[in-house]
Coordinates of C-alpha atoms and ligand atoms in Angstrom, one line a residue:
X8 CA 7.6 33.6 -4.4
X9 CA 9.5 31.1 -2.2
X10 CA 7.8 27.7 -2.0
X11 CA 6.4 26.8 1.4
X12 CA 8.7 24.7 3.6
X13 CA 6.3 21.8 3.8
X14 CA 5.4 21.9 0.1
X15 CA 9.1 21.8 -0.9
X16 CA 9.3 18.4 0.9
X17 CA 6.5 17.0 -1.3
X18 CA 7.6 16.7 -4.9
X19 CA 4.9 16.2 -7.5
X20 CA 3.7 12.6 -7.3
X21 CA 5.6 10.8 -10.1
X22 CA 2.4 8.9 -10.9
X23 CA 0.8 12.3 -11.9
X24 CA 3.0 12.4 -15.0
X25 CA 1.8 9.1 -16.2
X26 CA -1.8 10.0 -15.2
X27 CA -1.6 13.2 -17.3
X28 CA -0.4 11.3 -20.3
X29 CA -3.1 8.7 -19.8
X30 CA -5.8 11.5 -19.6
X31 CA -4.6 13.1 -22.8
X32 CA -4.4 9.8 -24.7
X33 CA -8.0 9.0 -23.6
X34 CA -9.1 12.4 -24.6
X35 CA -7.7 11.6 -28.1
X36 CA -9.8 8.4 -28.2
X37 CA -7.3 5.8 -27.1
X38 CA -8.5 2.9 -25.0
X39 CA -6.0 2.9 -22.2
X40 CA -5.9 -0.3 -20.1
X41 CA -5.1 1.1 -16.6
X42 CA -2.9 -1.1 -14.5
X43 CA -1.5 2.0 -12.8
X44 CA -3.2 3.1 -9.6
X45 CA -4.0 0.5 -6.9
X46 CA -7.6 1.5 -6.9
X47 CA -9.8 -1.5 -6.4
X48 CA -12.5 -1.8 -9.2
X49 CA -14.7 -4.4 -7.5
X50 CA -18.0 -3.2 -5.9
X51 CA -18.3 -3.1 -2.1
X52 CA -20.4 -6.2 -1.1
X53 CA -24.1 -5.5 -1.2
X54 CA -24.7 -6.3 2.5
X55 CA -22.3 -3.6 3.5
X56 CA -23.9 -1.0 1.2
X57 CA -27.4 -2.0 2.4
X58 CA -26.3 -1.5 6.0
X59 CA -25.0 2.0 5.1
X60 CA -28.4 2.9 3.4
X61 CA -30.4 1.6 6.4
X62 CA -28.4 3.4 9.0
X63 CA -28.2 6.7 7.2
X64 CA -32.0 7.0 7.4
X65 CA -31.7 7.6 11.2
X66 CA -31.1 11.4 11.7
X67 CA -29.2 10.6 15.0
X68 CA -26.4 9.3 12.8
X69 CA -25.9 12.6 11.1
X70 CA -24.2 14.3 14.0
X71 CA -20.4 14.4 14.6
X72 CA -19.2 10.9 15.2
X73 CA -16.5 9.6 17.5
X74 CA -12.9 10.4 16.4
X75 CA -11.4 7.2 17.8
X76 CA -14.2 5.1 16.3
X77 CA -17.6 4.0 17.8
X78 CA -17.2 1.3 20.5
X79 CA -18.8 -1.4 18.4
X80 CA -16.4 -0.8 15.5
X81 CA -13.3 -1.0 17.8
X82 CA -14.7 -4.2 19.3
X83 CA -15.3 -5.7 15.8
X84 CA -11.6 -4.9 14.9
X85 CA -10.4 -6.5 18.2
X86 CA -12.5 -9.6 17.4
X87 CA -11.0 -9.7 13.9
X88 CA -7.5 -9.7 15.4
X89 CA -8.5 -12.4 17.9
X90 CA -10.0 -14.6 15.2
X91 CA -7.5 -14.1 12.4
X92 CA -4.2 -13.8 14.3
X93 CA -4.9 -15.0 17.8
X94 CA -4.0 -11.5 19.1
X95 CA -5.9 -10.2 22.1
X96 CA -6.5 -6.4 22.0
X97 CA -8.3 -4.1 24.4
X98 CA -10.7 -2.2 22.2
X99 CA -10.6 0.8 24.5
X100 CA -6.9 1.3 24.7
X101 CA -5.3 -0.7 21.9
X102 CA -7.5 0.1 18.9
X103 CA -8.2 3.3 17.1
X104 CA -10.3 3.7 13.9
X105 CA -8.7 5.9 11.2
X106 CA -9.9 7.5 8.0
X107 CA -8.2 4.9 5.9
X108 CA -4.9 3.5 6.9
X109 CA -3.0 6.2 5.0
X110 CA -4.4 8.9 7.3
X111 CA -3.7 6.8 10.4
X112 CA -0.1 6.3 9.3
X113 CA 0.5 9.9 8.5
X114 CA -1.0 11.1 11.7
X115 CA 1.0 8.6 13.7
X116 CA 4.1 10.2 12.1
X117 CA 2.8 13.6 13.2
X118 CA 2.2 12.3 16.7
X119 CA 5.6 10.7 17.4
X120 CA 8.1 12.7 15.4
X121 CA 10.4 15.5 16.6
X122 CA 12.2 17.5 14.0
X123 CA 15.2 15.6 12.7
X124 CA 14.2 12.2 14.0
X125 CA 15.5 9.4 11.8
X126 CA 13.1 6.8 10.5
X127 CA 14.2 3.5 8.9
X128 CA 12.0 3.1 5.8
X129 CA 11.9 0.4 3.1
X130 CA 12.9 1.4 -0.4
X131 CA 10.9 0.9 -2.6
X132 CA 7.7 1.4 -0.6
X133 CA 4.3 2.9 -0.6
X134 CA 5.0 6.7 -0.6
X135 CA 3.2 7.7 2.6
X136 CA 5.7 5.6 4.6
X137 CA 8.4 8.1 3.7
X138 CA 6.4 11.2 3.1
X139 CA 4.3 10.9 6.2
X140 CA 7.5 11.3 8.2
X141 CA 9.0 13.9 5.9
X142 CA 5.9 16.0 6.4
X143 CA 6.3 15.5 10.1
X144 CA 9.8 16.9 10.1
X145 CA 11.6 13.5 10.2
X146 CA 14.5 12.3 8.2
X147 CA 14.4 9.0 6.2
X148 CA 17.1 6.4 6.0
X149 CA 16.3 3.7 3.4
X150 CA 16.5 0.0 4.2
X151 CA 16.1 -3.2 2.2
X152 CA 12.6 -4.6 1.5
X153 CA 13.4 -8.3 1.1
X154 CA 12.5 -10.1 4.3
X155 CA 15.5 -12.5 4.1
X156 CA 19.1 -12.7 5.2
X157 CA 19.9 -9.5 3.4
X158 CA 17.7 -7.5 5.7
X159 CA 19.4 -7.2 9.1
X160 CA 23.1 -6.5 8.1
X161 CA 22.4 -3.2 6.4
X162 CA 19.8 -2.4 9.1
X163 CA 22.3 -2.9 11.9
X164 CA 24.7 -0.6 10.0
X165 CA 22.0 2.0 9.5
X166 CA 21.2 2.0 13.2
X167 CA 24.9 2.3 14.2
X168 CA 25.6 5.2 11.8
X169 CA 22.5 7.3 12.2
X170 CA 22.7 10.5 14.2
X171 CA 20.4 10.8 16.2
X172 CA 19.7 7.1 16.7
X173 CA 16.6 6.1 14.7
X174 CA 13.2 6.4 16.3
X175 CA 11.2 3.9 14.3
X176 CA 11.3 1.1 11.8
X177 CA 8.6 0.7 9.1
X178 CA 7.7 -2.7 7.8
X179 CA 5.0 -3.5 5.1
X180 CA 4.3 -7.1 4.3
X181 CA 2.7 -8.1 2.0
X182 CA 4.6 -5.3 0.4
X183 CA 3.4 -2.6 -1.9
X184 CA 4.9 -2.5 -4.5
X185 CA 7.2 -5.6 -4.3
X186 CA 4.6 -8.1 -3.1
X187 CA 7.1 -9.7 -0.7
X188 CA 5.5 -11.6 2.2
X189 CA 7.1 -12.0 5.6
X190 CA 7.0 -15.0 7.9
X191 CA 6.3 -15.0 11.6
X192 CA 10.0 -16.0 12.2
X193 CA 11.1 -12.9 10.3
X194 CA 8.8 -10.8 12.5
X195 CA 10.3 -12.4 15.6
X196 CA 13.7 -11.2 14.5
X197 CA 12.3 -7.7 13.7
X198 CA 10.9 -7.4 17.2
X199 CA 14.1 -8.7 18.8
X200 CA 16.1 -6.2 16.7
X201 CA 13.7 -3.3 17.7
X202 CA 13.9 -4.1 21.4
X203 CA 17.7 -4.4 21.2
X204 CA 17.9 -0.9 19.7
X205 CA 14.9 0.7 21.4
X206 CA 13.0 1.3 18.1
X207 CA 9.3 1.7 17.5
X208 CA 7.9 -0.8 14.9
X209 CA 5.2 0.5 12.6
X210 CA 3.7 -2.3 10.5
X211 CA 1.5 -1.7 7.5
X212 CA -0.7 -4.7 7.0
X213 CA -3.1 -3.2 4.4
X214 CA -3.0 -6.5 2.4
X215 CA -3.6 -8.8 5.3
X216 CA -6.4 -10.6 3.3
X217 CA -5.2 -10.3 -0.3
X218 CA -3.1 -13.4 -0.5
X219 CA -3.1 -16.4 -2.8
X220 CA -1.7 -19.3 -0.8
X221 CA -4.7 -20.4 1.3
X222 CA -2.3 -22.4 3.6
X223 CA -0.1 -19.4 4.3
X224 CA -2.1 -16.2 5.2
X225 CA 0.2 -13.3 6.1
X226 CA 0.8 -13.1 9.8
X227 CA 0.6 -10.0 12.0
X228 CA 3.7 -8.7 13.7
X229 CA 1.6 -8.5 16.9
X230 CA 1.6 -12.4 17.0
X231 CA 5.2 -12.2 18.2
X232 CA 5.2 -12.5 22.0
X233 CA 6.1 -9.1 23.5
X234 CA 5.5 -7.2 20.2
X235 CA 2.9 -5.1 21.9
X236 CA 5.7 -3.4 23.9
X237 CA 7.1 -1.7 20.8
X238 CA 4.7 -2.2 17.8
X239 CA 1.7 -0.7 16.2
X240 CA 0.0 -2.2 13.1
X241 CA -2.2 -0.5 10.5
X242 CA -4.9 -2.4 8.6
X243 CA -7.4 -1.2 6.0
X244 CA -10.9 -2.0 4.8
X245 CA -10.1 -0.6 1.3
X246 CA -8.8 -3.8 -0.3
X247 CA -10.2 -6.5 2.0
X248 CA -13.8 -5.4 1.5
X249 CA -13.3 -3.3 -1.7
X250 CA -14.1 -0.1 0.2
X251 CA -11.4 2.3 -0.9
X252 CA -13.6 5.3 -1.2
X253 CA -15.2 4.8 2.2
X254 CA -11.9 5.7 4.0
X255 CA -11.9 3.2 6.9
X256 CA -8.8 1.7 8.5
X257 CA -7.3 1.0 11.9
X258 CA -4.2 1.3 14.0
X259 CA -3.8 -1.3 16.8
X260 CA -1.1 -2.3 19.3
X261 CA 1.0 -0.5 21.8
X262 CA -1.1 1.6 24.1
X263 CA 1.3 4.6 24.3
X264 CA 1.5 4.8 20.5
X265 CA -2.3 4.3 20.1
X266 CA -3.0 7.0 22.7
X267 CA -0.6 9.4 20.9
X268 CA -2.4 8.9 17.6
X269 CA -5.8 9.1 19.3
X270 CA -4.8 12.5 20.9
X271 CA -3.7 14.0 17.5
X272 CA -6.8 12.8 15.8
X273 CA -9.0 14.2 18.5
X274 CA -7.8 17.6 17.4
X275 CA -8.2 16.9 13.7
X276 CA -11.3 15.0 13.0
X277 CA -14.6 13.8 14.3
X278 CA -14.3 10.3 12.9
X279 CA -15.8 8.8 9.8
X280 CA -19.5 9.4 9.2
X281 CA -21.4 7.2 11.7
X282 CA -23.3 5.1 9.0
X283 CA -19.9 4.3 7.5
X284 CA -18.6 3.1 10.8
X285 CA -21.7 1.0 11.4
X286 CA -21.5 -0.6 8.0
X287 CA -17.8 -1.2 8.5
X288 CA -18.6 -3.0 11.8
X289 CA -21.1 -5.1 9.9
X290 CA -18.4 -6.0 7.4
X291 CA -15.8 -7.0 10.0
X292 CA -18.4 -9.1 11.8
X293 CA -19.2 -11.0 8.6
X294 CA -18.5 -14.6 7.8
X295 CA -15.6 -14.0 5.4
X296 CA -17.2 -15.2 2.2
X297 CA -16.9 -11.8 0.6
X298 CA -13.2 -11.7 1.4
X299 CA -12.7 -15.2 -0.2
X300 CA -14.4 -14.0 -3.4
X301 CA -12.2 -10.9 -3.6
X302 CA -9.2 -13.1 -3.2
X303 CA -10.4 -15.4 -6.0
X304 CA -10.9 -12.5 -8.4
X305 CA -7.4 -11.1 -7.8
X306 CA -5.9 -14.6 -8.0
X307 CA -7.5 -15.3 -11.4
X308 CA -6.4 -12.0 -12.8
X309 CA -2.9 -12.6 -11.5
X310 CA -2.7 -16.0 -13.2
X311 CA -4.0 -14.5 -16.5
X312 CA -1.4 -11.7 -16.3
X313 CA 1.5 -13.9 -15.5
X314 CA 0.6 -16.3 -18.3
X315 CA -0.3 -13.9 -21.1
X316 CA 2.3 -11.2 -20.3
X317 CA 5.0 -14.0 -20.1
X318 CA 3.9 -15.4 -23.5
X319 CA 4.1 -11.8 -24.9
X320 CA 7.7 -11.6 -23.8
X321 CA 7.2 -9.6 -20.6
X322 CA 8.3 -11.7 -17.6
X323 CA 6.0 -11.2 -14.6
X324 CA 6.9 -13.1 -11.4
X325 CA 3.7 -14.3 -9.8
X326 CA 3.0 -12.3 -6.6
X327 CA 2.1 -14.4 -3.5
X328 CA -0.1 -11.6 -2.2
X329 CA -1.3 -8.0 -2.7
X330 CA -3.2 -6.8 -5.8
X331 CA 0.1 -6.0 -7.6
X332 CA 2.8 -7.6 -9.7
X333 CA 6.3 -6.1 -9.6
X334 CA 8.0 -6.7 -12.9
X335 CA 11.5 -5.9 -14.1
X336 CA 11.5 -3.7 -17.2
X337 CA 12.6 -5.7 -20.2
X338 CA 16.4 -5.5 -20.6
X339 CA 16.2 -3.5 -23.9
X340 CA 14.2 -0.7 -22.2
X341 CA 15.8 -0.7 -18.8
X342 CA 18.3 2.1 -19.5
X343 CA 15.4 4.5 -20.1
X344 CA 14.3 4.3 -16.4
X345 CA 10.9 3.4 -15.2
X346 CA 9.2 6.8 -15.8
X347 CA 10.2 7.0 -19.5
X348 CA 9.3 3.4 -20.0
X349 CA 5.9 3.9 -18.4
X350 CA 5.3 6.9 -20.6
X351 CA 6.2 4.8 -23.7
X352 CA 3.8 2.1 -22.6
X353 CA 0.9 4.7 -22.5
X354 CA 1.9 6.2 -25.9
X355 CA 2.7 3.0 -27.8
X356 CA 0.9 0.2 -26.1
X357 CA -2.2 1.9 -24.6
X358 CA -1.3 0.5 -21.1
X359 CA -0.8 2.6 -18.0
X360 CA 1.5 1.2 -15.2
X361 CA 3.0 2.7 -12.1
X362 CA 6.7 3.5 -12.6
X363 CA 8.9 1.9 -10.0
X364 CA 10.7 5.2 -9.3
X365 CA 7.5 6.5 -7.7
X366 CA 8.1 4.1 -4.8
X367 CA 11.8 5.1 -4.3
X368 CA 15.1 5.1 -6.1
X369 CA 15.6 1.4 -5.7
X370 CA 12.4 0.8 -7.7
X371 CA 13.7 2.3 -11.0
X372 CA 14.3 -1.0 -12.8
X373 CA 10.7 -2.0 -12.3
X374 CA 7.1 -1.2 -13.0
X375 CA 4.1 -2.1 -10.8
X376 CA 1.1 -3.7 -12.5
X377 CA -2.2 -3.4 -10.5
X378 CA -4.7 -6.2 -10.9
X379 CA -7.6 -3.7 -11.3
X380 CA -8.7 -4.5 -14.8
X381 CA -10.8 -7.6 -15.7
X382 CA -9.3 -10.7 -17.2
X383 CA -10.5 -9.8 -20.7
X384 CA -8.7 -6.4 -20.5
X385 CA -5.6 -8.0 -19.1
X386 CA -5.5 -10.3 -22.2
X387 CA -5.9 -7.3 -24.4
X388 CA -3.0 -5.6 -22.5
X389 CA -0.9 -8.7 -23.3
X390 CA -1.7 -8.4 -27.0
X391 CA -0.8 -4.7 -26.9
X392 CA 2.5 -5.6 -25.2
X393 CA 3.4 -8.2 -27.7
X394 CA 3.0 -5.7 -30.5
X395 CA 4.9 -3.1 -28.5
X396 CA 7.8 -5.5 -27.9
X397 CA 7.9 -6.7 -31.4
X398 CA 8.8 -3.2 -32.6
X399 CA 11.1 -2.5 -29.7
X400 CA 14.2 -1.6 -31.8
X401 CA 12.3 0.9 -33.9
X402 CA 10.7 2.5 -30.8
X403 CA 14.0 2.8 -29.1
X404 CA 15.6 4.2 -32.3
X405 CA 12.8 6.9 -32.3
X406 CA 13.3 7.7 -28.6
X407 CA 17.0 8.2 -29.2
X408 CA 16.5 10.5 -32.2
X409 CA 13.7 12.4 -30.4
X410 CA 16.0 13.0 -27.4
X411 CA 18.8 14.1 -29.8
X412 CA 16.6 16.8 -31.2
X413 CA 15.4 18.1 -27.8
Ligands
PLP501 C1 0.7 -0.6 1.7 C2 -0.5 0.3 1.7 N1 -0.8 0.9 2.8 C3 -1.8 1.8 2.9 C4 -2.6 2.0 1.8 C5 -3.8 3.0 2.0 O1 -4.9 2.4 2.2 P1 -6.2 3.2 2.8 O2 -7.2 3.2 1.7 O3 -6.6 2.3 4.0 O4 -5.7 4.5 3.2 C6 -2.4 1.4 0.6 C7 -3.2 1.7 -0.5 O5 -2.9 1.5 -1.7 C8 -1.3 0.5 0.6 O6 -0.9 0.0 -0.6

């Protein structure tokens, strides 16, 4: 039978292939150290869990909730933006709560895309940035990720040569998977560029609070004067408060865009469970100590990884933000491509990583290492890597002969 039109546009997640291998290795008794998925392992802070437990006792909270988010939650998000970025938001018209930022992003794509609309999308990037728009009938044109002098030249060309003219530009800093961080000056240039070419700017700021230079927290694109005319920004509670399973995020910014997303969502969902929304409000109104602790844990893990992996012969550039390191595949193995290399790591080193190709073709020389195992396990991974790299020639020889016999 012919595959459905939408399903054809959604190839199997590349990560699934590594996951399957990981599951079968574990079933065979292997102790796989999992640096693959960006699934935070830290518990949600107790005060937030306690709030959920308290509120859930009230039967009035068991009814359908509010799709755009309860007023107190939207006010708390507006207060966060005022406090953290100095950005003033109207909680009624410029803030909508989403079921995680992924849902918000995907439904924004549904809301604004006409069939064939061209979207400028970083490559490599978090998959929903491209696939949200592909599902919505859009067409993707890749752009550079590095927020530096290499960014605008190719982008200008992409705008000039796209038919129809692009609808929107996606930015994601701190970046998943590359961990690049953007400055406010860069954002100023992005907004000027967007205004010149009449583009919508969609900014994914999921890692707003996971940064390691205390003096240099990632800015919001909405800090740029006039950004509100063209931009919407997505944030997430998943990483900031270690709440990935709770599914709570936000879109804020331009009223027309927020209103479009709110309309689509009003047809699709009734909002997150009210106790979750109340607990999320409590979290956002907190004093920030929990966030600082989360940052410290990731920073320590990062330092251990950079140090021990480096000593094992696997160079890992220290990320300035996010919970990921983006590491080039060692020269000897690079020709295999990131998927085959990642499979080898599971089979021969008991380590699962995310192959760079899963984030786009430009990621194929890299793997992404998530900081979701504790320091002890990261050290163990380094020992495994050292062993793996010391037998590289033999492993590669076996790969070649295996392929010859296929
Ligand atoms: C860049 C980026 N955006 C969005 C998300 C999704 O987050 P949420 O849990 O809020 O849907 C992730 C999760 O890994 C991410 O890395």
